[in-house]
Short mmCIF file of C-alpha atoms in Angstrom, two decimals:
data_model
loop_
_atom_site.label_atom_id
_atom_site.label_comp_id
_atom_site.label_asym_id
_atom_site.label_seq_id
_atom_site.Cartn_x
_atom_site.Cartn_y
_atom_site.Cartn_z
CA UNK A 1 -160.19 5.10 -0.64
CA UNK A 2 -160.89 8.81 -1.27
CA UNK A 3 -159.29 9.59 2.09
CA UNK A 4 -156.15 7.67 1.15
CA UNK A 5 -155.91 9.47 -2.19
CA UNK A 6 -156.41 12.83 -0.50
CA UNK A 7 -153.72 12.01 2.08
CA UNK A 8 -151.29 10.91 -0.64
CA UNK A 9 -151.89 14.12 -2.61
CA UNK A 10 -151.35 16.18 0.55
CA UNK A 11 -148.06 14.43 1.36
CA UNK A 12 -146.85 14.86 -2.21
CA UNK A 13 -147.69 18.56 -2.17
CA UNK A 14 -145.95 18.96 1.20
CA UNK A 15 -142.80 17.24 -0.11
CA UNK A 16 -142.82 19.47 -3.17
CA UNK A 17 -143.17 22.59 -0.99
CA UNK A 18 -140.23 21.51 1.17
CA UNK A 19 -138.17 20.90 -1.94
CA UNK A 20 -138.98 24.35 -3.31
CA UNK A 21 -138.08 25.90 0.03
CA UNK A 22 -134.68 24.20 -0.10
CA UNK A 23 -135.18 22.11 3.06
CA UNK A 24 -132.78 19.18 2.99
CA UNK A 25 -133.11 15.59 4.07
CA UNK A 26 -136.26 14.95 2.00
CA UNK A 27 -135.92 12.26 -0.67
CA UNK A 28 -137.36 12.99 -4.10
CA UNK A 29 -139.16 10.55 -6.33
CA UNK A 30 -135.79 9.30 -7.55
CA UNK A 31 -135.45 7.22 -4.38
CA UNK A 32 -132.70 6.71 -1.84
CA UNK A 33 -130.05 5.99 -4.49
CA UNK A 34 -130.12 9.50 -5.92
CA UNK A 35 -126.99 11.64 -6.03
CA UNK A 36 -126.31 13.69 -2.92
CA UNK A 37 -124.40 16.98 -2.84
CA UNK A 38 -123.06 17.50 0.65
CA UNK A 39 -121.75 20.81 1.96
CA UNK A 40 -120.10 20.80 5.37
CA UNK A 41 -117.64 22.66 7.59
CA UNK A 42 -115.42 21.33 10.34
CA UNK A 43 -116.23 24.35 12.51
CA UNK A 44 -119.84 25.06 13.37
CA UNK A 45 -119.18 28.32 15.25
CA UNK A 46 -116.90 31.06 13.97
CA UNK A 47 -115.52 34.37 15.21
CA UNK A 48 -115.37 37.50 13.02
CA UNK A 49 -112.11 37.72 11.07
CA UNK A 50 -111.47 33.98 10.99
CA UNK A 51 -111.46 31.69 7.98
CA UNK A 52 -113.58 28.62 7.43
CA UNK A 53 -113.06 25.69 5.11
CA UNK A 54 -116.07 24.54 3.11
CA UNK A 55 -115.96 20.86 2.12
CA UNK A 56 -118.06 19.71 -0.84
CA UNK A 57 -118.61 16.14 -1.90
CA UNK A 58 -120.76 14.11 -4.25
CA UNK A 59 -122.02 10.82 -2.86
CA UNK A 60 -124.36 7.92 -3.69
CA UNK A 61 -122.83 7.68 -7.16
CA UNK A 62 -123.22 3.92 -7.62
CA UNK A 63 -126.66 3.79 -9.22
CA UNK A 64 -126.43 2.75 -12.88
CA UNK A 65 -128.83 5.44 -14.12
CA UNK A 66 -127.06 8.36 -12.49
CA UNK A 67 -123.37 7.94 -13.16
CA UNK A 68 -121.86 11.39 -13.36
CA UNK A 69 -119.43 12.54 -16.02
CA UNK A 70 -119.40 16.17 -14.91
CA UNK A 71 -120.90 18.49 -12.34
CA UNK A 72 -121.12 22.27 -12.05
CA UNK A 73 -122.32 23.26 -8.59
CA UNK A 74 -123.48 26.66 -7.38
CA UNK A 75 -123.16 27.40 -3.68
CA UNK A 76 -124.70 30.42 -1.97
CA UNK A 77 -123.74 32.29 1.22
CA UNK A 78 -124.84 35.38 3.14
CA UNK A 79 -122.62 38.33 2.21
CA UNK A 80 -123.19 39.88 5.66
CA UNK A 81 -121.51 36.85 7.20
CA UNK A 82 -118.75 35.96 4.72
CA UNK A 83 -116.50 37.47 2.09
CA UNK A 84 -113.68 36.38 -0.23
CA UNK A 85 -111.15 38.94 1.03
CA UNK A 86 -107.63 37.58 0.66
CA UNK A 87 -108.93 34.43 -0.99
CA UNK A 88 -109.28 35.30 -4.68
CA UNK A 89 -107.12 36.77 -7.43
CA UNK A 90 -107.83 38.03 -10.93
CA UNK A 91 -106.78 35.61 -13.67
CA UNK A 92 -105.83 37.48 -16.84
CA UNK A 93 -106.22 34.40 -19.03
CA UNK A 94 -109.69 33.52 -17.78
CA UNK A 95 -110.73 37.13 -17.43
CA UNK A 96 -112.30 36.59 -14.00
CA UNK A 97 -111.55 36.25 -10.32
CA UNK A 98 -110.75 32.77 -9.05
CA UNK A 99 -109.73 31.32 -5.69
CA UNK A 100 -105.97 31.48 -5.17
CA UNK A 101 -104.11 28.16 -5.30
CA UNK A 102 -103.38 28.30 -1.57
CA UNK A 103 -107.00 28.98 -0.59
CA UNK A 104 -108.60 25.86 -2.00
CA UNK A 105 -107.49 22.24 -1.89
CA UNK A 106 -108.35 18.87 -3.38
CA UNK A 107 -108.34 16.86 -0.13
CA UNK A 108 -108.66 13.40 -1.66
CA UNK A 109 -105.90 11.59 -3.54
CA UNK A 110 -108.66 9.96 -5.58
CA UNK A 111 -109.40 13.23 -7.34
CA UNK A 112 -105.78 14.28 -7.79
CA UNK A 113 -105.24 11.79 -10.62
CA UNK A 114 -105.24 12.46 -14.37
CA UNK A 115 -108.75 11.02 -14.52
CA UNK A 116 -110.27 14.22 -13.08
CA UNK A 117 -110.30 17.88 -13.93
CA UNK A 118 -111.23 20.18 -11.05
CA UNK A 119 -111.10 23.87 -11.84
CA UNK A 120 -110.45 26.65 -9.36
CA UNK A 121 -113.66 27.92 -7.74
CA UNK A 122 -114.78 31.37 -8.82
CA UNK A 123 -117.21 33.91 -7.31
CA UNK A 124 -120.36 35.30 -8.92
CA UNK A 125 -123.28 37.41 -7.77
CA UNK A 126 -126.40 36.11 -9.50
CA UNK A 127 -128.72 38.62 -7.83
CA UNK A 128 -127.03 41.76 -6.44
CA UNK A 129 -130.20 42.61 -4.52
CA UNK A 130 -130.65 39.39 -2.55
CA UNK A 131 -127.80 39.92 -0.05
CA UNK A 132 -126.08 36.69 -1.03
CA UNK A 133 -123.03 35.73 -3.07
CA UNK A 134 -122.35 32.54 -5.01
CA UNK A 135 -119.41 30.24 -5.67
CA UNK A 136 -119.12 28.07 -8.77
CA UNK A 137 -117.42 24.67 -8.42
CA UNK A 138 -116.79 22.19 -11.23
CA UNK A 139 -115.48 18.66 -11.65
CA UNK A 140 -115.20 16.50 -14.77
CA UNK A 141 -114.22 12.86 -15.16
CA UNK A 142 -111.82 12.19 -18.04
CA UNK A 143 -110.62 9.13 -19.95
CA UNK A 144 -114.12 7.60 -20.10
CA UNK A 145 -114.28 7.52 -16.31
CA UNK A 146 -117.12 8.53 -14.03
CA UNK A 147 -117.05 10.68 -10.93
CA UNK A 148 -116.52 8.20 -8.15
CA UNK A 149 -114.86 7.83 -4.77
CA UNK A 150 -114.94 4.63 -2.78
CA UNK A 151 -114.29 6.56 0.43
CA UNK A 152 -117.06 9.06 -0.26
CA UNK A 153 -114.63 11.96 0.14
CA UNK A 154 -114.92 15.65 -0.63
CA UNK A 155 -113.69 16.52 -4.10
CA UNK A 156 -112.84 20.11 -3.21
CA UNK A 157 -112.47 22.35 -0.16
CA UNK A 158 -112.26 26.12 -0.28
CA UNK A 159 -112.06 28.97 2.22
CA UNK A 160 -114.27 31.90 3.06
CA UNK A 161 -113.48 34.74 5.46
CA UNK A 162 -115.89 35.74 8.20
CA UNK A 163 -116.64 39.46 8.03
CA UNK A 164 -115.05 41.43 10.84
CA UNK A 165 -118.34 43.26 11.34
CA UNK A 166 -120.48 40.16 10.89
CA UNK A 167 -123.65 40.34 13.00
CA UNK A 168 -124.23 37.53 15.47
CA UNK A 169 -126.41 35.05 13.61
CA UNK A 170 -127.04 31.54 12.41
CA UNK A 171 -126.25 31.31 8.73
CA UNK A 172 -125.63 28.68 6.08
CA UNK A 173 -123.76 27.78 2.91
CA UNK A 174 -126.11 25.89 0.65
CA UNK A 175 -126.55 24.50 -2.87
CA UNK A 176 -128.66 26.38 -5.41
CA UNK A 177 -130.41 23.47 -7.11
CA UNK A 178 -131.73 25.53 -10.01
CA UNK A 179 -128.18 26.73 -10.84
CA UNK A 180 -126.52 23.32 -10.46
CA UNK A 181 -125.98 21.06 -13.48
CA UNK A 182 -125.13 17.35 -13.33
CA UNK A 183 -124.43 15.49 -16.58
CA UNK A 184 -124.09 11.83 -17.49
CA UNK A 185 -121.81 10.21 -20.08
CA UNK A 186 -124.15 11.19 -22.92
CA UNK A 187 -124.18 14.82 -21.84
CA UNK A 188 -127.73 14.67 -20.55
CA UNK A 189 -128.56 16.82 -17.55
CA UNK A 190 -130.59 15.51 -14.64
CA UNK A 191 -131.91 17.01 -11.44
CA UNK A 192 -132.35 13.83 -9.41
CA UNK A 193 -130.23 14.88 -6.46
CA UNK A 194 -130.51 15.86 -2.84
CA UNK A 195 -128.34 18.38 -1.05
CA UNK A 196 -127.28 19.19 2.47
CA UNK A 197 -126.14 22.58 3.70
CA UNK A 198 -123.50 23.74 6.16
CA UNK A 199 -125.11 25.48 9.13
CA UNK A 200 -122.77 27.91 10.90
CA UNK A 201 -123.07 30.22 13.89
CA UNK A 202 -121.15 33.50 13.55
CA UNK A 203 -120.48 35.84 16.44
CA UNK A 204 -118.42 36.98 19.41
CA UNK A 205 -118.04 34.25 22.05
CA UNK A 206 -119.86 34.78 25.33
CA UNK A 207 -116.86 33.55 27.30
CA UNK A 208 -113.16 32.75 26.89
CA UNK A 209 -111.55 30.04 28.98
CA UNK A 210 -107.77 29.83 29.15
CA UNK A 211 -106.78 26.18 29.16
CA UNK A 212 -103.51 24.32 29.40
CA UNK A 213 -102.77 22.54 26.16
CA UNK A 214 -106.05 20.91 25.15
CA UNK A 215 -107.16 19.99 28.68
CA UNK A 216 -110.69 20.91 29.82
CA UNK A 217 -111.22 24.25 31.57
CA UNK A 218 -110.45 24.39 35.30
CA UNK A 219 -110.68 27.00 38.04
CA UNK A 220 -107.46 25.77 39.68
CA UNK A 221 -104.34 27.92 39.14
CA UNK A 222 -101.78 26.70 36.62
CA UNK A 223 -98.72 25.62 38.62
CA UNK A 224 -95.44 26.23 36.78
CA UNK A 225 -91.88 25.67 37.89
CA UNK A 226 -89.39 28.55 37.86
CA UNK A 227 -87.48 29.11 34.59
CA UNK A 228 -89.80 26.82 32.63
CA UNK A 229 -92.50 27.51 30.09
CA UNK A 230 -95.97 26.25 29.36
CA UNK A 231 -98.40 26.52 26.46
CA UNK A 232 -101.89 27.89 26.92
CA UNK A 233 -104.87 28.05 24.57
CA UNK A 234 -107.84 30.39 24.40
CA UNK A 235 -111.04 28.36 24.24
CA UNK A 236 -114.07 30.30 23.03
CA UNK A 237 -117.49 29.30 24.36
CA UNK A 238 -120.41 30.48 22.22
CA UNK A 239 -124.03 31.16 23.11
CA UNK A 240 -125.13 28.02 21.29
CA UNK A 241 -122.86 25.84 23.43
CA UNK A 242 -120.15 25.32 20.80
CA UNK A 243 -116.48 25.69 21.64
CA UNK A 244 -113.51 26.59 19.45
CA UNK A 245 -109.83 27.37 19.98
CA UNK A 246 -109.12 30.99 19.06
CA UNK A 247 -105.59 31.21 20.46
CA UNK A 248 -104.13 32.87 17.36
CA UNK A 249 -106.83 35.53 17.20
CA UNK A 250 -106.77 36.77 20.79
CA UNK A 251 -104.67 39.50 22.43
CA UNK A 252 -102.60 38.05 25.29
CA UNK A 253 -101.24 39.81 28.35
CA UNK A 254 -100.12 39.24 31.93
CA UNK A 255 -100.78 41.25 35.09
CA UNK A 256 -97.19 40.83 36.29
CA UNK A 257 -94.34 40.63 33.79
CA UNK A 258 -91.90 40.25 36.68
CA UNK A 259 -93.36 36.77 37.35
CA UNK A 260 -94.28 35.52 33.88
CA UNK A 261 -93.39 36.97 30.51
CA UNK A 262 -96.05 38.47 28.26
CA UNK A 263 -97.59 35.53 26.41
CA UNK A 264 -96.84 35.04 22.72
CA UNK A 265 -99.85 33.22 21.32
CA UNK A 266 -100.32 31.62 24.73
CA UNK A 267 -96.67 30.74 25.36
CA UNK A 268 -95.50 31.89 28.80
CA UNK A 269 -92.18 31.70 30.62
CA UNK A 270 -91.89 31.70 34.43
CA UNK A 271 -89.11 34.14 35.41
CA UNK A 272 -89.73 34.69 39.14
CA UNK A 273 -91.57 33.14 42.07
CA UNK A 274 -95.05 34.46 42.72
CA UNK A 275 -98.49 34.82 41.18
CA UNK A 276 -99.79 36.50 38.06
CA UNK A 277 -102.88 36.41 35.87
CA UNK A 278 -102.83 35.65 32.19
CA UNK A 279 -105.50 37.32 30.06
CA UNK A 280 -106.77 36.56 26.56
CA UNK A 281 -109.06 39.10 24.88
CA UNK A 282 -111.17 38.96 21.74
CA UNK A 283 -113.45 41.89 21.04
CA UNK A 284 -115.01 42.89 24.34
CA UNK A 285 -114.63 39.44 25.92
CA UNK A 286 -111.65 38.65 28.17
CA UNK A 287 -110.66 35.38 29.76
CA UNK A 288 -108.42 35.30 32.86
CA UNK A 289 -106.51 32.59 34.67
CA UNK A 290 -104.11 32.61 37.58
CA UNK A 291 -100.58 31.22 37.25
CA UNK A 292 -98.53 30.27 40.30
CA UNK A 293 -94.75 29.93 39.92
CA UNK A 294 -92.98 27.56 42.34
CA UNK A 295 -89.35 26.48 42.78
CA UNK A 296 -88.46 23.45 40.73
CA UNK A 297 -89.41 20.27 42.60
CA UNK A 298 -91.82 21.99 44.98
CA UNK A 299 -94.48 19.70 46.52
CA UNK A 300 -97.24 21.77 44.92
CA UNK A 301 -95.91 20.83 41.50
CA UNK A 302 -95.69 17.14 42.32
CA UNK A 303 -99.21 16.98 43.74
CA UNK A 304 -101.11 19.23 41.38
CA UNK A 305 -99.28 19.65 38.13
CA UNK A 306 -100.92 17.68 35.34
CA UNK A 307 -98.92 16.33 32.45
CA UNK A 308 -100.66 17.35 29.27
CA UNK A 309 -100.18 16.32 25.69
CA UNK A 310 -101.14 18.54 22.80
CA UNK A 311 -103.00 16.49 20.24
CA UNK A 312 -101.20 15.95 16.95
CA UNK A 313 -103.70 15.90 14.07
CA UNK A 314 -104.21 12.87 11.89
CA UNK A 315 -103.67 13.26 8.16
CA UNK A 316 -107.33 13.44 7.19
CA UNK A 317 -108.17 16.17 9.70
CA UNK A 318 -104.98 18.11 8.99
CA UNK A 319 -105.87 18.18 5.28
CA UNK A 320 -109.00 20.15 6.20
CA UNK A 321 -107.17 22.69 8.35
CA UNK A 322 -107.41 26.34 7.35
CA UNK A 323 -104.56 27.51 5.10
CA UNK A 324 -102.79 30.75 6.04
CA UNK A 325 -99.99 32.80 4.52
CA UNK A 326 -96.60 32.88 6.22
CA UNK A 327 -94.20 35.80 5.89
CA UNK A 328 -90.63 35.54 7.20
CA UNK A 329 -88.91 38.92 7.47
CA UNK A 330 -91.22 40.15 4.72
CA UNK A 331 -90.58 37.19 2.40
CA UNK A 332 -93.30 34.71 1.52
CA UNK A 333 -92.81 31.19 2.83
CA UNK A 334 -94.88 28.16 2.00
CA UNK A 335 -98.46 28.22 3.30
CA UNK A 336 -99.13 27.23 6.89
CA UNK A 337 -102.20 25.68 8.49
CA UNK A 338 -104.30 26.51 11.55
CA UNK A 339 -105.46 23.45 13.45
CA UNK A 340 -107.19 23.44 16.84
CA UNK A 341 -106.07 26.98 17.61
CA UNK A 342 -102.40 26.36 16.72
CA UNK A 343 -100.62 27.59 13.61
CA UNK A 344 -98.30 25.14 11.88
CA UNK A 345 -95.60 26.54 9.58
CA UNK A 346 -93.57 24.63 6.97
CA UNK A 347 -90.19 23.91 8.58
CA UNK A 348 -88.05 23.63 5.45
CA UNK A 349 -89.51 26.72 3.78
CA UNK A 350 -89.04 28.90 6.88
CA UNK A 351 -85.53 27.60 7.57
CA UNK A 352 -84.47 28.19 3.94
CA UNK A 353 -85.57 31.82 4.13
CA UNK A 354 -83.54 32.21 7.32
CA UNK A 355 -80.52 30.35 5.96
CA UNK A 356 -80.66 27.83 8.81
CA UNK A 357 -79.85 24.20 8.24
CA UNK A 358 -82.39 21.74 9.57
CA UNK A 359 -80.71 18.84 11.33
CA UNK A 360 -81.97 15.70 13.04
CA UNK A 361 -81.48 14.46 16.60
CA UNK A 362 -81.12 10.68 16.40
CA UNK A 363 -81.63 10.29 20.15
CA UNK A 364 -84.75 12.43 20.56
CA UNK A 365 -85.96 11.61 17.05
CA UNK A 366 -86.72 15.29 16.45
CA UNK A 367 -85.63 17.81 13.83
CA UNK A 368 -83.41 20.56 15.25
CA UNK A 369 -82.83 24.25 14.57
CA UNK A 370 -79.61 25.87 15.80
CA UNK A 371 -78.98 22.83 17.98
CA UNK A 372 -82.41 22.96 19.65
CA UNK A 373 -84.85 20.10 19.25
CA UNK A 374 -88.16 21.06 17.65
CA UNK A 375 -90.72 19.93 20.26
CA UNK A 376 -93.85 19.85 18.10
CA UNK A 377 -93.74 18.79 14.46
CA UNK A 378 -95.92 16.93 12.01
CA UNK A 379 -95.25 15.62 8.50
CA UNK A 380 -98.09 15.90 6.01
CA UNK A 381 -97.86 15.11 2.28
CA UNK A 382 -94.06 15.18 2.44
CA UNK A 383 -93.88 18.56 4.24
CA UNK A 384 -92.82 18.86 7.88
CA UNK A 385 -94.79 21.46 9.83
CA UNK A 386 -93.87 22.85 13.25
CA UNK A 387 -95.81 24.92 15.73
CA UNK A 388 -95.33 28.63 15.12
CA UNK A 389 -95.45 29.20 18.87
CA UNK A 390 -92.19 27.25 19.25
CA UNK A 391 -90.27 29.75 17.11
CA UNK A 392 -89.75 32.38 19.85
CA UNK A 393 -87.96 29.76 21.96
CA UNK A 394 -86.07 28.18 19.06
CA UNK A 395 -85.03 31.34 17.21
CA UNK A 396 -86.03 34.30 19.36
CA UNK A 397 -88.55 35.18 16.68
CA UNK A 398 -91.32 37.74 17.06
CA UNK A 399 -94.70 37.02 15.53
CA UNK A 400 -97.72 39.10 14.61
CA UNK A 401 -101.04 38.09 13.12
CA UNK A 402 -102.56 40.08 10.22
CA UNK A 403 -106.17 38.90 10.25
CA UNK A 404 -107.06 41.15 7.31
CA UNK A 405 -104.66 39.26 5.06
CA UNK A 406 -104.88 35.97 6.99
CA UNK A 407 -101.10 36.13 7.36
CA UNK A 408 -98.69 35.19 10.15
CA UNK A 409 -95.66 37.49 10.12
CA UNK A 410 -92.44 36.07 11.58
CA UNK A 411 -89.57 38.43 12.31
CA UNK A 412 -86.14 37.40 13.47
CA UNK A 413 -82.58 38.63 13.19
CA UNK A 414 -81.49 35.17 12.00
CA UNK A 415 -81.56 35.46 8.22
CA UNK A 416 -79.49 35.13 5.10
#
């Protein structure tokens, strides 16, 4: 009996130690029905200069004794890995910095109703000497409602920027339990909650593979017919085995512009017969791949060319895509999104700034610009987005990426 008591005391002390250390996945005395604060990212490996969306949700809210009326959450991150550059603005009314409206989203329609109040996240630094920064998030249920989501969805998602000089490391975004306050209908606070953290690897990839569309890497040359184009992506491979498309962040080039044009975000055009290499560089890492241009209808194309389809995102995943600014000839368009290495821009907003009427091809079932069918488009929440990389072909536009401001600049002579 004494041995059992001693073992029980040891286990209890061990659980308490883990809790104090912030290790997740350990249930407290409240049991399995306790509230859970979950912090997650879609990307688990990130390159310096990129943005990452942090998704935060409250789950296991069905227990009668822990119905939430409000929650104020404090998240912490390593300031060597992340910053808020380009993400926050100073609000004169509130007298503090808050996340800009285009750098945080409420991804669930459940929380967009009049029954909830979700304020803009704002940054704080609770301990300037600890090398970490904090983000304050808040949600309140109104009209005698409780915080609840049948689909167990995130109530808010916000963006952080990876430092350009971020050291290669494993890092995390986690909940500070002692700075987090959950309240019930009576205004009573309780600490019966668990939390999970988002674990992220930050660093330069060890290798870059140039792939066709979203096909797996291959050592075979890309066979392209004369006077046609193809779309390539830069696939980063990290030391931890993760992969991520970094097409928009790499510098593209070709070894022979007489055979294929210099790639624009991976877009190439075959202009003469022959061979050339395409290169994609990020930092000190360069990926290379050979391109062979054949006459149209050549046997090599029939035997070896693979038809590829670029994946169109579903609504739920697209809602979590990183938001970026879009500038058209210096004017601000609606925000775009980066998904799987491709930047999507709002069609109507861009066309309005250029004074171009968007039409519709009833045969191809595509929107058109200047009589050309838009090959890649996606409608999300009433807004039609198109691939930015299609704009050079459609409008002869030139594009440049400002990673410091997380902005895609589009320049074209077609304007009002």
